[in-house]
PDB file of C-alpha atoms in Angstrom:
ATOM      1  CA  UNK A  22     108.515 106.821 106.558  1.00  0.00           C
ATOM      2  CA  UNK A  23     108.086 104.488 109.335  1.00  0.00           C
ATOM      3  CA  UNK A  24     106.175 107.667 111.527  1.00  0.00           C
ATOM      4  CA  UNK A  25     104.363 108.459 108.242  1.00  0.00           C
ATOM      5  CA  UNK A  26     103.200 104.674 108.468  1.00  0.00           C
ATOM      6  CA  UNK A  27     102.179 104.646 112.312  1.00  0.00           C
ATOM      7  CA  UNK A  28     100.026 107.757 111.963  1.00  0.00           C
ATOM      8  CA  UNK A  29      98.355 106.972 108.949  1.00  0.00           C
ATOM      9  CA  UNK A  30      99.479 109.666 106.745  1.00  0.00           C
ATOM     10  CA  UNK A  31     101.906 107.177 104.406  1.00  0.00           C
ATOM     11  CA  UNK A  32      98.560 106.488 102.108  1.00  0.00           C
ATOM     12  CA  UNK A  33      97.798 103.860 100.319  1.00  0.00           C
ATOM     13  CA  UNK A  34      99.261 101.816  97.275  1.00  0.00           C
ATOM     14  CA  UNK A  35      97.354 100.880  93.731  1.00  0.00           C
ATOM     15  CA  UNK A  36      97.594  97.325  93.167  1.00  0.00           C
ATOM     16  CA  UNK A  37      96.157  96.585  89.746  1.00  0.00           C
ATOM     17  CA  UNK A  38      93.738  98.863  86.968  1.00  0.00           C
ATOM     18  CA  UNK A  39      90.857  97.988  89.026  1.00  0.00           C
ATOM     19  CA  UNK A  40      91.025 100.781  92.014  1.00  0.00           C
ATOM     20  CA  UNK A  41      92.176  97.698  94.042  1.00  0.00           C
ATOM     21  CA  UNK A  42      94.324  99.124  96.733  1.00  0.00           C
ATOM     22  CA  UNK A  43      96.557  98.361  99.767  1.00  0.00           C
ATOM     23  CA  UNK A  44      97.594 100.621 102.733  1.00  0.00           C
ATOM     24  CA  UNK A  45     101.422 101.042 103.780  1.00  0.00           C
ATOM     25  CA  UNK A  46     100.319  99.488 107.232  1.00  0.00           C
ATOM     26  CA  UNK A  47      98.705  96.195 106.158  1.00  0.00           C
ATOM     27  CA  UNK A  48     101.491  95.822 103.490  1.00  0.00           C
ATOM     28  CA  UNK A  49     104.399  96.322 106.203  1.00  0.00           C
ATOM     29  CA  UNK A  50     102.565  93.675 108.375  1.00  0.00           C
ATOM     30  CA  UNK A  51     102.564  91.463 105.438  1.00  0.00           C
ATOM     31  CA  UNK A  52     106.627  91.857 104.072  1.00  0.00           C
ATOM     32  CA  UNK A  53     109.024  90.523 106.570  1.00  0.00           C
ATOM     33  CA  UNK A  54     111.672  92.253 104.782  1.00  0.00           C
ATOM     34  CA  UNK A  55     110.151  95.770 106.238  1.00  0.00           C
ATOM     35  CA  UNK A  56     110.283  95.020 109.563  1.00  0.00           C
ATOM     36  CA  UNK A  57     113.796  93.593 108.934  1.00  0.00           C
ATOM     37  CA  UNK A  58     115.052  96.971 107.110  1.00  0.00           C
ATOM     38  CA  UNK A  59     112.835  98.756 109.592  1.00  0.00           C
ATOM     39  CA  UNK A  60     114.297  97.420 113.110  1.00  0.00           C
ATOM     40  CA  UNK A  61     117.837  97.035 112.106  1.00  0.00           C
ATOM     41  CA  UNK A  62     118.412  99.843 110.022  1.00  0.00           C
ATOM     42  CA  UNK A  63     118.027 102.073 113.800  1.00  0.00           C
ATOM     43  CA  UNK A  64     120.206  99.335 115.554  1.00  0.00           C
ATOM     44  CA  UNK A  65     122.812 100.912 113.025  1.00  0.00           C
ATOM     45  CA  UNK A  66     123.032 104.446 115.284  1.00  0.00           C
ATOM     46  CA  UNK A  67     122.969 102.606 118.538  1.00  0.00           C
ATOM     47  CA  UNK A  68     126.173 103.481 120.964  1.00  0.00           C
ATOM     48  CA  UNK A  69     128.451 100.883 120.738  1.00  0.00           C
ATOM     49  CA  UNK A  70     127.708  99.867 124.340  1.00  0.00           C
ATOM     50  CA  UNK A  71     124.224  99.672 124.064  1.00  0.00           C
ATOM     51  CA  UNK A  72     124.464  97.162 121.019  1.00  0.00           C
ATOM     52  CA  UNK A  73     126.853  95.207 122.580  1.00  0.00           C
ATOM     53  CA  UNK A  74     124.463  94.700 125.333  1.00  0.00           C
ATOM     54  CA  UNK A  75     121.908  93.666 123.233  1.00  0.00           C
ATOM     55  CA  UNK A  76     123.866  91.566 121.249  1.00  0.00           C
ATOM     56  CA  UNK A  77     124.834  89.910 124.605  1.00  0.00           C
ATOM     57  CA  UNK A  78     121.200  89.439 125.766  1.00  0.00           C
ATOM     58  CA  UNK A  79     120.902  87.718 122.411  1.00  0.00           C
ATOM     59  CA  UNK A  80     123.603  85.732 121.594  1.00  0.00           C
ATOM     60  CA  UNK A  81     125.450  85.579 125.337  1.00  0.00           C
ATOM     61  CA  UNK A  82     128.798  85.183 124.193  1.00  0.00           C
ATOM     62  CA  UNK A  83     130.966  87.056 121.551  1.00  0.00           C
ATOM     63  CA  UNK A  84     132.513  90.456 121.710  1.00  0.00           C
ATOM     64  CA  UNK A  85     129.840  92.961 120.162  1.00  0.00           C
ATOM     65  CA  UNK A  86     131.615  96.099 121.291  1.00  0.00           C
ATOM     66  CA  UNK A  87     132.955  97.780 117.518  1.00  0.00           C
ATOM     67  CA  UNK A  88     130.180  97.419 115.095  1.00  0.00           C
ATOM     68  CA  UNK A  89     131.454  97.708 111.227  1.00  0.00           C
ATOM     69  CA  UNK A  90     128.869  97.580 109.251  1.00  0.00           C
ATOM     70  CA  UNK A  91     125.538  95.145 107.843  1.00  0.00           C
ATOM     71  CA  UNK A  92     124.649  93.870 104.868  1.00  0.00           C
ATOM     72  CA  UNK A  93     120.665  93.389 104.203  1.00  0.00           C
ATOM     73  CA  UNK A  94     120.087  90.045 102.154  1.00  0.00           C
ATOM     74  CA  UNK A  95     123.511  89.086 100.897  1.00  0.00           C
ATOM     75  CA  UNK A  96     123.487  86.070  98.671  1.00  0.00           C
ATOM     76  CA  UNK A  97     125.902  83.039  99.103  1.00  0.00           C
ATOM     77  CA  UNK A  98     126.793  80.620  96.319  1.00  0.00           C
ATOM     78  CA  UNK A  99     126.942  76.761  97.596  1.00  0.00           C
ATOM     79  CA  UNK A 100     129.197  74.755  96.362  1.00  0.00           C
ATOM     80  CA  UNK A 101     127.544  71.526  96.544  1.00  0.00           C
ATOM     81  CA  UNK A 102     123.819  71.580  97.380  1.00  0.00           C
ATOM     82  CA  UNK A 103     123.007  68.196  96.271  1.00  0.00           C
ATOM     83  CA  UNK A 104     122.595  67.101 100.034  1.00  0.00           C
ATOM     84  CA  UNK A 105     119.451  69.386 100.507  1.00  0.00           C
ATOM     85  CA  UNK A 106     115.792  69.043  99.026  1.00  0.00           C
ATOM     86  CA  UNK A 107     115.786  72.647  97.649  1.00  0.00           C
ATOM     87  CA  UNK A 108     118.475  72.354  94.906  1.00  0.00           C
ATOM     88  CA  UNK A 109     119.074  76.264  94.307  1.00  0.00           C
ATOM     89  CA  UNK A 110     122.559  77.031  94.421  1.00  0.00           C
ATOM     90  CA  UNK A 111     121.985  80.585  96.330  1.00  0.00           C
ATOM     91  CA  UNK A 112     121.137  81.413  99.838  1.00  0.00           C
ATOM     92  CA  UNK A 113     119.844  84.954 101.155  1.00  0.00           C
ATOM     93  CA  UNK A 114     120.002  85.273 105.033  1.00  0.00           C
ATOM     94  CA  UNK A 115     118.271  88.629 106.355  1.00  0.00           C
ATOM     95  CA  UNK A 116     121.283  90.208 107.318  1.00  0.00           C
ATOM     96  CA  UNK A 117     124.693  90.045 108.107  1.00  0.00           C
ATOM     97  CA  UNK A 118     125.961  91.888 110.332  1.00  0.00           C
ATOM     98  CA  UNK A 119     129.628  92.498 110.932  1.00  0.00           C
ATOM     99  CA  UNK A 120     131.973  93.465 114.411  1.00  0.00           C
ATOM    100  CA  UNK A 121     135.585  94.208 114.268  1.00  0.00           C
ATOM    101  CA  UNK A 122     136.501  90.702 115.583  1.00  0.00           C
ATOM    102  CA  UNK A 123     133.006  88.564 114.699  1.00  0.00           C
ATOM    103  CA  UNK A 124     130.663  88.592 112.382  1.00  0.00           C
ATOM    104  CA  UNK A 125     126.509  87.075 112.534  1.00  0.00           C
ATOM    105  CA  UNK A 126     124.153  86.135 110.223  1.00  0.00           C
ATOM    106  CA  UNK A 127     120.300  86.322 111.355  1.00  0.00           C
ATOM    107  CA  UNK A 128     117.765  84.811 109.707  1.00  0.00           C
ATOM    108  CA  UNK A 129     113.919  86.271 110.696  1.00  0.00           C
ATOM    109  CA  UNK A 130     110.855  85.343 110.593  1.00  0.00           C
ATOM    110  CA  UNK A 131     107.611  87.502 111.055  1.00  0.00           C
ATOM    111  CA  UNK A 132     104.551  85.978 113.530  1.00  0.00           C
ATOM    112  CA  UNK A 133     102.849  83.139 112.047  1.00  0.00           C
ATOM    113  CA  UNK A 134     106.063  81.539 110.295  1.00  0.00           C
ATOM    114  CA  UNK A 135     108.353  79.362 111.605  1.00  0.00           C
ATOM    115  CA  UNK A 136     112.533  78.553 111.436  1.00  0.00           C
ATOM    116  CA  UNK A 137     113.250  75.348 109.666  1.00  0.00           C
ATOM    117  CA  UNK A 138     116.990  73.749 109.856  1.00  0.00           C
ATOM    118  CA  UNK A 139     118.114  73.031 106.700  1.00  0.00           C
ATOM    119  CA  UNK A 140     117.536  77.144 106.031  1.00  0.00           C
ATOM    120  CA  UNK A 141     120.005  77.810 108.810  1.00  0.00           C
ATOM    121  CA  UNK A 142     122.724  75.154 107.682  1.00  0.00           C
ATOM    122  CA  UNK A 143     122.792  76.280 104.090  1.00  0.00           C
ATOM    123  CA  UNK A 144     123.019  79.681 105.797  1.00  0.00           C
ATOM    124  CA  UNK A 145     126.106  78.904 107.410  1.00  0.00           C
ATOM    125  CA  UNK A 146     127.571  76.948 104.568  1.00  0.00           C
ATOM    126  CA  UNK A 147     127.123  79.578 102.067  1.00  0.00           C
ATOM    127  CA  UNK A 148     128.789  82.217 104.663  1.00  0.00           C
ATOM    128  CA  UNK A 149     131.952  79.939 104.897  1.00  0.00           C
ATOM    129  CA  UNK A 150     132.060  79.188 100.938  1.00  0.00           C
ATOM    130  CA  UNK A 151     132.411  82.945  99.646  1.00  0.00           C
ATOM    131  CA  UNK A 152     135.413  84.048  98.310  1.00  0.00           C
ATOM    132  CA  UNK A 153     136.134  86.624 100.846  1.00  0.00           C
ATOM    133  CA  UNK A 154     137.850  85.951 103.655  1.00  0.00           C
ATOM    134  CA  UNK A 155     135.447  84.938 106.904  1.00  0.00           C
ATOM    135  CA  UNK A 156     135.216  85.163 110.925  1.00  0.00           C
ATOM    136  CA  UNK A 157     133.922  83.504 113.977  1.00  0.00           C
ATOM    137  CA  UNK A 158     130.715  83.475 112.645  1.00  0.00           C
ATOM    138  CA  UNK A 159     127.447  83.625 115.309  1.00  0.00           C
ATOM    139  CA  UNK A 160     123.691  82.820 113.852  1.00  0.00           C
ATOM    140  CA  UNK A 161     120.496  84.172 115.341  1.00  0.00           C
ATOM    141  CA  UNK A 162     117.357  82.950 114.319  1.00  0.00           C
ATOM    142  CA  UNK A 163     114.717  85.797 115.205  1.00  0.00           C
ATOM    143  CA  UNK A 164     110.503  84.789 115.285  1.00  0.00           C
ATOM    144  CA  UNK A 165     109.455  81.169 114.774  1.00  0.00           C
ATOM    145  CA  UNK A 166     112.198  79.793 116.588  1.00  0.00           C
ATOM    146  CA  UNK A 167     110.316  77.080 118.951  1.00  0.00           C
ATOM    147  CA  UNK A 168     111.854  74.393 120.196  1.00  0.00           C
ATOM    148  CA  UNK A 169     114.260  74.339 117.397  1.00  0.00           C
ATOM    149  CA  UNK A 170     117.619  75.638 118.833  1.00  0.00           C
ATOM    150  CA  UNK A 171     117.762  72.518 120.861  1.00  0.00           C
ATOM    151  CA  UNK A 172     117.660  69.819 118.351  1.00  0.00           C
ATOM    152  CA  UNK A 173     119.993  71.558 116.105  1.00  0.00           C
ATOM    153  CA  UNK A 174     122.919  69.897 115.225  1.00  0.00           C
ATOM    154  CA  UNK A 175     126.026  72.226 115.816  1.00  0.00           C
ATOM    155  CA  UNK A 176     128.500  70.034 116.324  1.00  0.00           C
ATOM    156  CA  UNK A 177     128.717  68.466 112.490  1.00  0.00           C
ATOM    157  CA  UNK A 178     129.076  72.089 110.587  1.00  0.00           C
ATOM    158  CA  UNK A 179     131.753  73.081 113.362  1.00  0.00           C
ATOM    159  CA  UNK A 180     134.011  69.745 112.559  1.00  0.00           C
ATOM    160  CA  UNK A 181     133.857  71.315 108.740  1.00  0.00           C
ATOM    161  CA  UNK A 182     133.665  74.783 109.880  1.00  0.00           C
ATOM    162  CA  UNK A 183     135.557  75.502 113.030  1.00  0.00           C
ATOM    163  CA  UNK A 184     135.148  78.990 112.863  1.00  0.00           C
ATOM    164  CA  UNK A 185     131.236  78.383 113.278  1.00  0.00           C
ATOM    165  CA  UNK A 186     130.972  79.600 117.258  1.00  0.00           C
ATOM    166  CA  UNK A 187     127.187  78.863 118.367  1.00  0.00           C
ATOM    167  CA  UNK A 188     123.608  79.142 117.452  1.00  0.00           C
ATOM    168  CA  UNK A 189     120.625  81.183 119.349  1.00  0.00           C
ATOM    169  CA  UNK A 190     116.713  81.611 119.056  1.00  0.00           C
ATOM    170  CA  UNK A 191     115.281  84.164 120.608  1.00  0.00           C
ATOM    171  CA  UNK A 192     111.306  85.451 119.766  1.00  0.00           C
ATOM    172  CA  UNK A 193     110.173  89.029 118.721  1.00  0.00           C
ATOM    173  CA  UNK A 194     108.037  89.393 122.028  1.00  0.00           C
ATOM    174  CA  UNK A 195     110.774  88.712 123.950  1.00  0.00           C
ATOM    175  CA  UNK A 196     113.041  91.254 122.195  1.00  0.00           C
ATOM    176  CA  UNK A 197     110.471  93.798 122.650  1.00  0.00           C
ATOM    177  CA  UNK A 198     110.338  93.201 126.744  1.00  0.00           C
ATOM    178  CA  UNK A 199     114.069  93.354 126.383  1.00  0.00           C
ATOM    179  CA  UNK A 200     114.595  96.783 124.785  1.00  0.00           C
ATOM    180  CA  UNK A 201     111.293  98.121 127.016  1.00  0.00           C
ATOM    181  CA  UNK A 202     113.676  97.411 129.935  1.00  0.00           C
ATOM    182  CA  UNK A 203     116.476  98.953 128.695  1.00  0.00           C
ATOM    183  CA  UNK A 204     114.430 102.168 127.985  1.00  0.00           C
ATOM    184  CA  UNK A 205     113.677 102.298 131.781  1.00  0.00           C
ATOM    185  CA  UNK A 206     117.470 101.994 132.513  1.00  0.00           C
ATOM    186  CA  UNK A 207     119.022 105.602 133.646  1.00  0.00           C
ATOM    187  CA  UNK A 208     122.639 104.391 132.437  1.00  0.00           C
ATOM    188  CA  UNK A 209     121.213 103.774 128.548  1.00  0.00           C
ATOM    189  CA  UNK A 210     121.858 107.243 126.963  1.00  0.00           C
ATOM    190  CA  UNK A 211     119.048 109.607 126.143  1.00  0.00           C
ATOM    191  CA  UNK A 212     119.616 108.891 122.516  1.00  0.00           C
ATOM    192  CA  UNK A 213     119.674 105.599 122.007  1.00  0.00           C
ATOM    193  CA  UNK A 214     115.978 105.600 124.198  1.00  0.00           C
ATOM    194  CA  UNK A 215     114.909 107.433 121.710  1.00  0.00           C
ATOM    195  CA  UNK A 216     116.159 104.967 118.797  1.00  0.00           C
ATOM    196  CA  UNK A 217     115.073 102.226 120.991  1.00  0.00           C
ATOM    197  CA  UNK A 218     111.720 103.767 121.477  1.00  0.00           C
ATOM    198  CA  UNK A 219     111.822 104.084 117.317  1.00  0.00           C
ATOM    199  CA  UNK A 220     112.541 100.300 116.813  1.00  0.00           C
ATOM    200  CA  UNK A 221     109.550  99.215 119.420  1.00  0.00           C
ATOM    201  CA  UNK A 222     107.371 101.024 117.357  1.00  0.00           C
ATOM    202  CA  UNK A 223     108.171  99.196 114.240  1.00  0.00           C
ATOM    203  CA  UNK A 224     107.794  95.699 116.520  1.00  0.00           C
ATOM    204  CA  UNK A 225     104.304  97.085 117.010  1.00  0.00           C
ATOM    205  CA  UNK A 226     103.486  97.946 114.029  1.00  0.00           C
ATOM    206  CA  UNK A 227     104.323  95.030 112.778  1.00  0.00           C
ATOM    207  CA  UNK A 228     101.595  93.438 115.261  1.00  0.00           C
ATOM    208  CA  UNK A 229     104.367  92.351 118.129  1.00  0.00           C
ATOM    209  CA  UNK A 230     102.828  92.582 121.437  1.00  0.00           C
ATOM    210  CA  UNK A 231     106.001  94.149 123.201  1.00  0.00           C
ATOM    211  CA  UNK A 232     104.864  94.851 126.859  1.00  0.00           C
ATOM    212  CA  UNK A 233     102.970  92.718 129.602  1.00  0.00           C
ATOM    213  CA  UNK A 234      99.569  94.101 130.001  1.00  0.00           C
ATOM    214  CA  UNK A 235      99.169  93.837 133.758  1.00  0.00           C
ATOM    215  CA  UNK A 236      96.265  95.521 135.806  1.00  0.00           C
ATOM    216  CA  UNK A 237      98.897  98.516 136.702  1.00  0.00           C
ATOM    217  CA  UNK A 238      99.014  99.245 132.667  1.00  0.00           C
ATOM    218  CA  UNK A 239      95.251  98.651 132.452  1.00  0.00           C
ATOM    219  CA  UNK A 240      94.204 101.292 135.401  1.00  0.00           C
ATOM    220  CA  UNK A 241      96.746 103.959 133.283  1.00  0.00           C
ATOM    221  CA  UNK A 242      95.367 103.200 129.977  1.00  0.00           C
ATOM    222  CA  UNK A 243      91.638 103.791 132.070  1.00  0.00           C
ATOM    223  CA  UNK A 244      92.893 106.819 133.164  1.00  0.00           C
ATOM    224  CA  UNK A 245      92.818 108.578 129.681  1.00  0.00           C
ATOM    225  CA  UNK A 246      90.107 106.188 127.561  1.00  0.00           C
ATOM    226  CA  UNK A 247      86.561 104.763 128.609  1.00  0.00           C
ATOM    227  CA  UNK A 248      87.590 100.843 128.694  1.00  0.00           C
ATOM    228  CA  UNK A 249      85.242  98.927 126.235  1.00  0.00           C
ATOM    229  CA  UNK A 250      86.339  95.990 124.020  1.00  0.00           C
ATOM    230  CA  UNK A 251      86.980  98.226 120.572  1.00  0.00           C
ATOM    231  CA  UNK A 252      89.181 100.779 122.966  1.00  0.00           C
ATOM    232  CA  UNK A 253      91.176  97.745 123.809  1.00  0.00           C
ATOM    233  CA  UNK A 254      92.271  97.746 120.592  1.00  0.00           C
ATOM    234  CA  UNK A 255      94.950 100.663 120.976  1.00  0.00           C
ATOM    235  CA  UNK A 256      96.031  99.480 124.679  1.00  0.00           C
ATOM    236  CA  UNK A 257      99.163  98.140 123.298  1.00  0.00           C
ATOM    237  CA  UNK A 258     100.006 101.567 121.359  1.00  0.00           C
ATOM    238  CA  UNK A 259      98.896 104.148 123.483  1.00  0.00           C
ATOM    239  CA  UNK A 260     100.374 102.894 127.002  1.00  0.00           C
ATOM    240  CA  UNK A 261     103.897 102.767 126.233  1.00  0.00           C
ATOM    241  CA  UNK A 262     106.111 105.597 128.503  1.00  0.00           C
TER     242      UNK A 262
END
């Protein structure tokens, strides 16, 4: 589907009874939960090493090495909510995914949006409240992040959690340099370029600007297309290697 999307052959979708409609592309760049079931659904079929690796370029600590399984949008009952503004009793983080000895919640945000604290602590609190039994637990906030990881206060939820390990930012431009890098790496197995290659496309897609447009790219992208402001456009696409 994603392909179908990228190349303009996914058509378009009817909104109402008055011919209004809406193409697969501009609705993708508009649902956040897309580009969350589109990017992680391919981390899924990574190597083991090669998630690990990005899980250590994310998080930096934390053994990432025997993936189980993740969970898109599971929702957490809180106990006692009456500390927070928003008084709903559920919580929905993007995703939760689970290692053998760890587990991490993520919560994302697309370009444009930003984190906001209280999200991430009733994250966390819901994760420790559920019945099931619970891990060293890791949070990543992805997009929107600022300065936020900074002011944060950790400490307080790991006196009442002490199972809570740490808390990273990290932005979707800077993922995209990240796995660009390790597509260039000879040691990172044919395959998982390829489903690294897959999950930059859905960053771009998605409008993420996920390599440094230098004059080197600019004299290659010459090299096939007359450079004029509306060829521009593409650059992004149509240089990657």
């Amino acid at each position: 589907m994603l392909n179908a999307i990228i190349h303009g052959k996914a058509g378009r979708i009817e909104l109402n009874s008055n011919d209004e409609s809406i193409s697969w592309r501009q609705l993708y760049r508009e649902r956040e939960d897309l580009l969350t079931a589109a990017f992680f659904s391919r981390f899924s079929y990574l190597s083991e090493l090669t998630q690990h690796k990005l899980f250590k370029l994310w998080l930096g600590s934390g053994d990432f090495t025997e993936f189980e399984s993740i969970e898109y949008w599971p929702s957490y009952y809180l106990d006692d909510d009456s500390a927070y503004e928003h008084k709903q009793k559920r919580v929905e983080p993007d995703l939760l995914l689970q290692f053998k000895e760890l587990d991490v919640l993520v919560e994302i945000k697309p370009p444009g949006q930003e984190q906001y604290h209280e999200q991430w602590q009733r994250e966390i609190i819901g994760y420790f409240e559920q019945d099931q039994a619970s891990k060293p637990l890791y949070f990543l906030a992805i997009g929107g992040v600022g300065k936020l990881i900074s002011s944060f206060d950790c400490s307080t939820i790991q006196t009442q959690f002490p199972d809570f390990k740490n808390i990273k930012g990290i932005e979707w431009q800077t993922i995209g340099y990240q796995l660009r890098n390790m597509v260039k790496q000879t040691s990172v197995p044919l395959q998982d370029k390829r489903i690294l290659r897959d999950m930059l496309q859905a960053l771009e897609l998605y409008g993420v600007r996920v390599r440094k447009l230098g004059w080197k790219s600019l004299q290659e992208f010459n090299e096939h297309y007359s450079v004029t402001l509306s060829a521009l456009d593409i650059w992004p696409l149509e240089t990657a290697k």
